[in-house]
XYZ file of N, CA and C in Angstrom:
477
model
N 0.825 -1.189 0.000
C 0.000 0.000 0.000
C 0.874 1.261 0.000
N 1.958 1.235 0.783
C 2.849 2.403 0.823
C 3.549 2.606 -0.513
N 3.961 1.514 -1.155
C 4.597 1.634 -2.465
C 3.634 2.222 -3.486
N 2.372 1.820 -3.407
C 1.349 2.362 -4.308
C 1.193 3.871 -4.119
N 1.423 4.327 -2.890
C 1.279 5.753 -2.587
C 2.562 6.540 -2.815
N 3.569 5.921 -3.413
C 4.742 6.660 -3.839
C 5.937 6.672 -2.915
N 6.037 5.716 -1.982
C 7.229 5.677 -1.139
C 8.312 4.866 -1.822
N 9.558 5.187 -1.477
C 10.687 4.417 -1.988
C 11.566 3.997 -0.819
N 12.521 3.134 -1.081
C 13.410 2.623 -0.032
C 14.247 3.739 0.594
N 14.451 4.843 -0.114
C 15.263 5.954 0.391
C 14.483 6.917 1.281
N 13.169 6.808 1.289
C 12.344 7.743 2.048
C 12.430 7.495 3.543
N 12.307 8.554 4.308
C 12.155 8.476 5.758
C 10.658 8.536 6.014
N 10.127 7.522 6.698
C 8.696 7.433 6.947
C 8.390 7.752 8.402
N 7.449 8.659 8.609
C 7.054 9.053 9.952
C 5.559 8.816 10.109
N 5.196 7.962 11.051
C 3.791 7.709 11.367
C 3.252 8.895 12.152
N 2.045 9.321 11.820
C 1.422 10.458 12.498
C 0.098 10.011 13.104
N -0.007 10.155 14.423
C -1.254 9.874 15.136
C -1.967 11.189 15.403
N -2.959 11.506 14.588
C -3.611 12.820 14.645
C -4.438 13.051 15.894
N -5.171 12.055 16.325
C -6.142 12.296 17.394
C -5.953 11.345 18.556
N -6.248 11.867 19.733
C -6.270 11.058 20.942
C -7.709 10.743 21.309
N -7.872 10.049 22.397
C -9.218 9.639 22.811
C -10.057 10.802 23.318
N -9.399 11.909 23.675
C -10.126 13.105 24.103
C -9.594 14.307 23.324
N -10.458 15.272 23.101
C -10.169 16.432 22.246
C -8.910 17.186 22.668
N -8.669 17.323 23.957
C -7.545 18.133 24.424
C -6.195 17.540 24.006
N -6.157 16.281 23.635
C -4.910 15.643 23.187
C -4.597 15.917 21.721
N -5.489 16.580 21.019
C -5.316 16.796 19.586
C -4.612 18.112 19.300
N -3.557 18.032 18.513
C -2.835 19.216 18.045
C -3.603 19.779 16.864
N -3.608 21.071 16.698
C -4.337 21.693 15.589
C -3.767 21.258 14.242
N -4.662 21.070 13.271
C -4.239 20.691 11.920
C -3.265 21.720 11.351
N -3.466 22.987 11.671
C -2.562 24.057 11.203
C -1.129 23.795 11.661
N -0.958 23.301 12.873
C 0.384 22.998 13.379
C 1.020 21.842 12.604
N 0.215 20.809 12.320
C 0.731 19.710 11.507
C 1.100 20.204 10.110
N 0.261 21.054 9.542
C 0.548 21.594 8.206
C 1.885 22.328 8.190
N 2.154 23.113 9.237
C 3.449 23.815 9.327
C 4.597 22.821 9.404
N 4.445 21.802 10.230
C 5.474 20.772 10.373
C 5.748 20.103 9.030
N 4.694 19.708 8.328
C 4.851 19.036 7.042
C 5.541 19.953 6.030
N 5.174 21.217 6.027
C 5.764 22.178 5.086
C 7.267 22.355 5.356
N 7.642 22.493 6.618
C 9.059 22.665 6.979
C 9.867 21.450 6.515
N 9.359 20.244 6.784
C 10.085 19.034 6.382
C 10.131 18.881 4.873
N 9.042 19.237 4.183
C 9.024 19.145 2.727
C 10.061 20.080 2.127
N 10.132 21.298 2.654
C 11.091 22.277 2.145
C 12.525 21.841 2.440
N 12.763 21.431 3.663
C 14.136 21.094 4.075
C 14.638 19.800 3.435
N 13.781 18.808 3.308
C 14.223 17.492 2.840
C 13.712 17.140 1.441
N 13.128 18.113 0.767
C 12.726 17.992 -0.642
C 11.920 16.721 -0.933
N 10.946 16.444 -0.094
C 10.044 15.326 -0.340
C 10.557 13.969 0.075
N 11.729 13.880 0.686
C 12.290 12.591 1.092
C 11.738 12.101 2.434
N 11.043 12.975 3.167
C 10.368 12.574 4.396
C 8.885 12.467 4.069
N 8.322 11.312 4.324
C 6.901 11.068 4.066
C 6.188 10.897 5.404
N 5.101 11.604 5.564
C 4.283 11.499 6.763
C 3.090 10.600 6.456
N 2.967 9.514 7.209
C 1.897 8.553 7.029
C 0.818 8.877 8.065
N -0.295 9.407 7.622
C -1.360 9.830 8.525
C -2.211 8.615 8.878
N -2.274 8.315 10.181
C -2.987 7.135 10.660
C -4.136 7.531 11.582
N -5.036 6.618 11.762
C -6.163 6.819 12.663
C -7.415 6.194 12.088
N -8.381 6.008 12.953
C -9.640 5.403 12.549
C -10.640 6.444 12.072
N -11.892 6.075 12.150
C -12.976 6.962 11.718
C -12.940 8.289 12.460
N -12.514 8.264 13.726
C -12.465 9.483 14.528
C -11.438 10.491 14.016
N -10.522 10.056 13.194
C -9.480 10.945 12.665
C -9.827 11.529 11.302
N -10.903 11.070 10.680
C -11.228 11.515 9.326
C -11.478 13.020 9.237
N -12.230 13.568 10.160
C -12.500 15.011 10.153
C -11.233 15.819 10.338
N -10.402 15.364 11.241
C -9.128 16.043 11.513
C -8.239 15.981 10.270
N -8.174 14.816 9.636
C -7.335 14.641 8.452
C -7.822 15.493 7.286
N -9.121 15.751 7.233
C -9.656 16.563 6.132
C -9.172 18.012 6.200
N -8.687 18.433 7.367
C -8.176 19.789 7.532
C -6.703 19.917 7.142
N -6.056 18.804 6.838
C -4.646 18.849 6.457
C -4.508 19.239 4.992
N -3.444 19.989 4.707
C -3.117 20.304 3.319
C -2.495 19.054 2.719
N -3.087 18.542 1.678
C -2.647 17.270 1.105
C -1.542 17.481 0.073
N -0.324 17.602 0.552
C 0.843 17.681 -0.313
C 1.213 16.250 -0.690
N 0.930 15.857 -1.912
C 1.143 14.473 -2.337
C 2.609 14.045 -2.299
N 3.513 15.017 -2.259
C 4.934 14.685 -2.207
C 5.335 14.185 -0.821
N 4.652 14.643 0.223
C 5.071 14.290 1.577
C 3.985 13.650 2.438
N 2.735 13.688 2.035
C 1.631 13.198 2.870
C 0.997 11.964 2.233
N 0.879 10.906 3.038
C 0.128 9.725 2.637
C -0.965 9.540 3.682
N -2.190 9.836 3.316
C -3.316 9.807 4.244
C -3.981 8.437 4.225
N -3.796 7.682 5.307
C -4.394 6.358 5.429
C -5.496 6.328 6.489
N -5.960 7.495 6.931
C -6.988 7.521 7.972
C -8.247 6.814 7.500
N -8.777 5.989 8.396
C -10.003 5.272 8.124
C -9.868 4.132 7.132
N -8.649 3.836 6.672
C -8.452 2.813 5.632
C -7.807 1.534 6.150
N -7.274 1.561 7.374
C -6.510 0.407 7.864
C -7.151 -0.230 9.088
N -6.983 -1.528 9.203
C -7.348 -2.227 10.433
C -6.250 -1.943 11.464
N -6.475 -2.357 12.692
C -5.444 -2.182 13.720
C -4.178 -2.945 13.342
N -4.323 -4.165 12.850
C -3.152 -4.967 12.451
C -2.398 -4.294 11.308
N -3.119 -3.726 10.346
C -2.463 -3.019 9.237
C -1.782 -1.751 9.724
N -2.395 -1.068 10.682
C -1.759 0.129 11.261
C -0.457 -0.252 11.962
N -0.475 -1.363 12.668
C 0.738 -1.843 13.332
C 1.823 -2.155 12.310
N 1.456 -2.823 11.226
C 2.434 -3.149 10.178
C 2.987 -1.876 9.546
N 2.138 -0.885 9.379
C 2.578 0.389 8.804
C 3.576 1.079 9.741
N 3.261 1.111 11.026
C 4.172 1.723 11.996
C 5.499 0.967 12.010
N 5.459 -0.344 11.864
C 6.696 -1.139 11.808
C 7.594 -0.678 10.675
N 7.013 -0.282 9.540
C 7.781 0.190 8.387
C 8.315 1.611 8.574
N 7.736 2.345 9.528
C 8.123 3.751 9.726
C 9.398 3.869 10.560
N 10.034 5.025 10.431
C 11.263 5.309 11.182
C 10.985 5.962 12.522
N 9.809 6.601 12.665
C 9.482 7.317 13.898
C 7.981 7.566 13.946
N 7.535 8.049 15.115
C 6.134 8.418 15.350
C 6.083 9.863 15.818
N 5.087 10.592 15.327
C 4.811 11.959 15.789
C 3.313 12.058 16.019
N 2.919 12.652 17.132
C 1.490 12.885 17.312
C 1.036 12.841 18.743
N -0.250 12.562 18.866
C -0.928 12.560 20.151
C -0.520 11.367 21.005
N -0.762 11.531 22.310
C -0.613 10.436 23.245
C -1.838 9.548 23.042
N -1.657 8.496 22.284
C -2.764 7.631 21.910
C -2.253 6.209 21.739
N -3.136 5.304 21.403
C -2.743 3.915 21.211
C -1.661 3.740 20.169
N -1.671 4.578 19.135
C -0.642 4.481 18.093
C 0.748 4.757 18.660
N 0.847 5.676 19.622
C 2.134 5.922 20.295
C 2.602 4.650 20.990
N 1.706 3.975 21.676
C 2.095 2.780 22.428
C 2.491 1.645 21.494
N 1.848 1.578 20.338
C 2.262 0.598 19.331
C 3.671 0.934 18.844
N 3.915 2.204 18.530
C 5.244 2.632 18.076
C 6.297 2.317 19.131
N 5.961 2.563 20.384
C 6.892 2.291 21.476
C 7.181 0.793 21.572
N 6.149 -0.031 21.456
C 6.338 -1.484 21.520
C 7.185 -1.978 20.349
N 7.115 -1.255 19.223
C 7.906 -1.620 18.043
C 9.271 -0.930 18.036
N 9.618 -0.283 19.160
C 10.934 0.342 19.368
C 11.193 1.515 18.420
N 10.137 2.276 18.129
C 10.269 3.459 17.265
C 10.409 4.702 18.132
N 11.337 5.596 17.817
C 11.420 6.864 18.548
C 10.177 7.695 18.257
N 9.864 8.613 19.172
C 8.643 9.395 19.003
C 8.801 10.825 19.500
N 7.944 11.673 18.972
C 7.724 13.017 19.496
C 6.239 13.068 19.790
N 5.897 13.181 21.079
C 4.507 13.079 21.498
C 4.037 14.368 22.156
N 2.830 14.772 21.800
C 2.210 15.990 22.307
C 1.276 15.603 23.458
N 1.476 16.240 24.607
C 0.696 15.915 25.799
C -0.165 17.090 26.242
N -1.288 16.768 26.890
C -2.125 17.779 27.535
C -1.690 17.953 28.993
N -0.938 16.998 29.501
C -0.388 17.083 30.856
C 0.512 18.307 30.942
N 0.435 19.036 32.044
C 1.264 20.220 32.225
C 2.494 19.883 33.060
N 3.482 20.768 33.043
C 4.731 20.508 33.772
C 4.503 20.257 35.256
N 3.471 20.881 35.838
C 3.219 20.690 37.267
C 2.251 19.532 37.537
N 2.029 18.688 36.532
C 1.096 17.569 36.677
C 1.670 16.421 37.486
N 0.775 15.594 37.978
C 1.138 14.424 38.764
C 1.570 13.283 37.852
N 2.567 12.526 38.286
C 2.999 11.345 37.536
C 1.901 10.280 37.495
N 0.873 10.421 38.330
C -0.216 9.446 38.392
C -1.431 9.859 37.576
N -1.367 11.041 36.943
C -2.493 11.514 36.149
C -2.667 10.634 34.907
N -3.853 10.623 34.350
C -4.180 9.775 33.212
C -3.478 10.124 31.917
N -2.806 11.267 31.840
C -2.091 11.646 30.621
C -0.612 11.897 30.901
N -0.142 11.447 32.040
C 1.232 11.714 32.447
C 2.242 11.008 31.544
N 3.178 11.782 30.958
C 4.236 11.143 30.171
C 5.109 10.226 31.022
N 5.246 10.542 32.306
C 6.048 9.694 33.185
C 5.399 8.321 33.353
N 4.083 8.282 33.319
C 3.360 7.028 33.523
C 3.001 6.339 32.204
N 2.581 7.125 31.206
C 2.065 6.545 29.971
C 2.888 6.889 28.738
N 3.985 7.584 28.904
C 4.783 8.014 27.763
C 5.686 6.925 27.222
N 6.375 7.266 26.158
C 7.296 6.349 25.512
C 8.459 5.996 26.427
N 8.898 4.781 26.338
C 10.080 4.325 27.089
C 11.305 4.252 26.183
N 11.125 4.568 24.922
C 12.210 4.509 23.939
C 13.196 5.643 24.189
N 14.481 5.312 24.333
C 15.505 6.338 24.496
C 15.513 7.242 23.277
N 15.603 8.531 23.504
C 15.609 9.498 22.421
C 14.234 10.019 22.070
N 13.180 9.436 22.636
C 11.836 9.942 22.379
C 11.644 11.258 23.137
N 10.804 12.103 22.573
C 10.605 13.443 23.123
C 9.145 13.620 23.510
N 8.926 14.100 24.726
C 7.589 14.433 25.209
C 7.454 15.955 25.184
N 6.479 16.459 24.423
C 6.213 17.893 24.385
C 5.131 18.196 25.413
N 5.543 18.870 26.495
C 4.665 19.124 27.636
C 4.528 20.629 27.811
N 3.304 21.163 27.776
C 3.137 22.607 27.963
C 3.613 23.040 29.347
N 4.287 24.195 29.439
C 4.774 24.666 30.733
C 3.643 25.148 31.642
N 2.538 25.595 31.070
C 1.423 26.106 31.867
C 0.140 25.956 31.066
N -0.982 25.940 31.803
C -2.280 25.825 31.156
C -2.917 27.178 30.921
N -4.028 27.156 30.251
C -4.795 28.363 29.982
C -5.861 28.554 31.049
N -6.146 29.805 31.350
C -7.278 30.135 32.232
C -7.298 29.337 33.524
N -6.171 29.251 34.174
C -6.140 28.623 35.494
C -6.002 27.115 35.515
N -5.737 26.485 34.394
C -5.510 25.032 34.406
C -4.214 24.745 35.164
N -4.258 23.714 36.000
C -3.062 23.253 36.700
C -2.997 21.743 36.598
N -1.800 21.211 36.450
C -1.595 19.771 36.407
C -1.953 19.159 35.079
N -3.187 19.334 34.695
C -3.681 18.753 33.436
C -4.767 19.685 32.922
N -4.694 20.052 31.666
C -5.691 20.944 31.116
C -6.901 20.122 30.668
N -8.021 20.364 31.263
C -9.236 19.604 30.964
C -10.188 20.372 30.048
N -9.671 21.398 29.425
C -10.489 22.133 28.454
C -10.664 21.264 27.212
N -11.602 21.633 26.370
C -11.888 20.833 25.175
C -11.095 21.291 23.973
N -10.021 22.066 24.181
C -9.231 22.565 23.055
C -7.786 22.606 23.457
């Protein structure tokens, strides 16, 4: 399926988990678009982002700019087993703290994960990178230093 979508053996493949189980775990599509544009410009199409997720990710994926040189949108098209096989072929994972991150971690893939947990959050909270984050050396947890409008520990807003 990836070969049909234009990948080659020289490409760097990055699995992207767009959505988490709750809205606050989702990064804005505009931010992903910026990320994709920077990588496309810098690496001239040699980095391919494989967009993954189920039916819940379809709306989010529709907001992405579909640059055919760097984006392969597989949202809503794969079973869980196929998603796992796709992540196995990828070099890294980027996205929400979601099941796809844990699959990438189990497959020993480095990751950059976006968390709703704040720096002053408890290690026992349900979104804590210390408790639920990647164990892969070199993986990066992006944790906001502070919340909006008085959020502490974990931002429970819907955005």
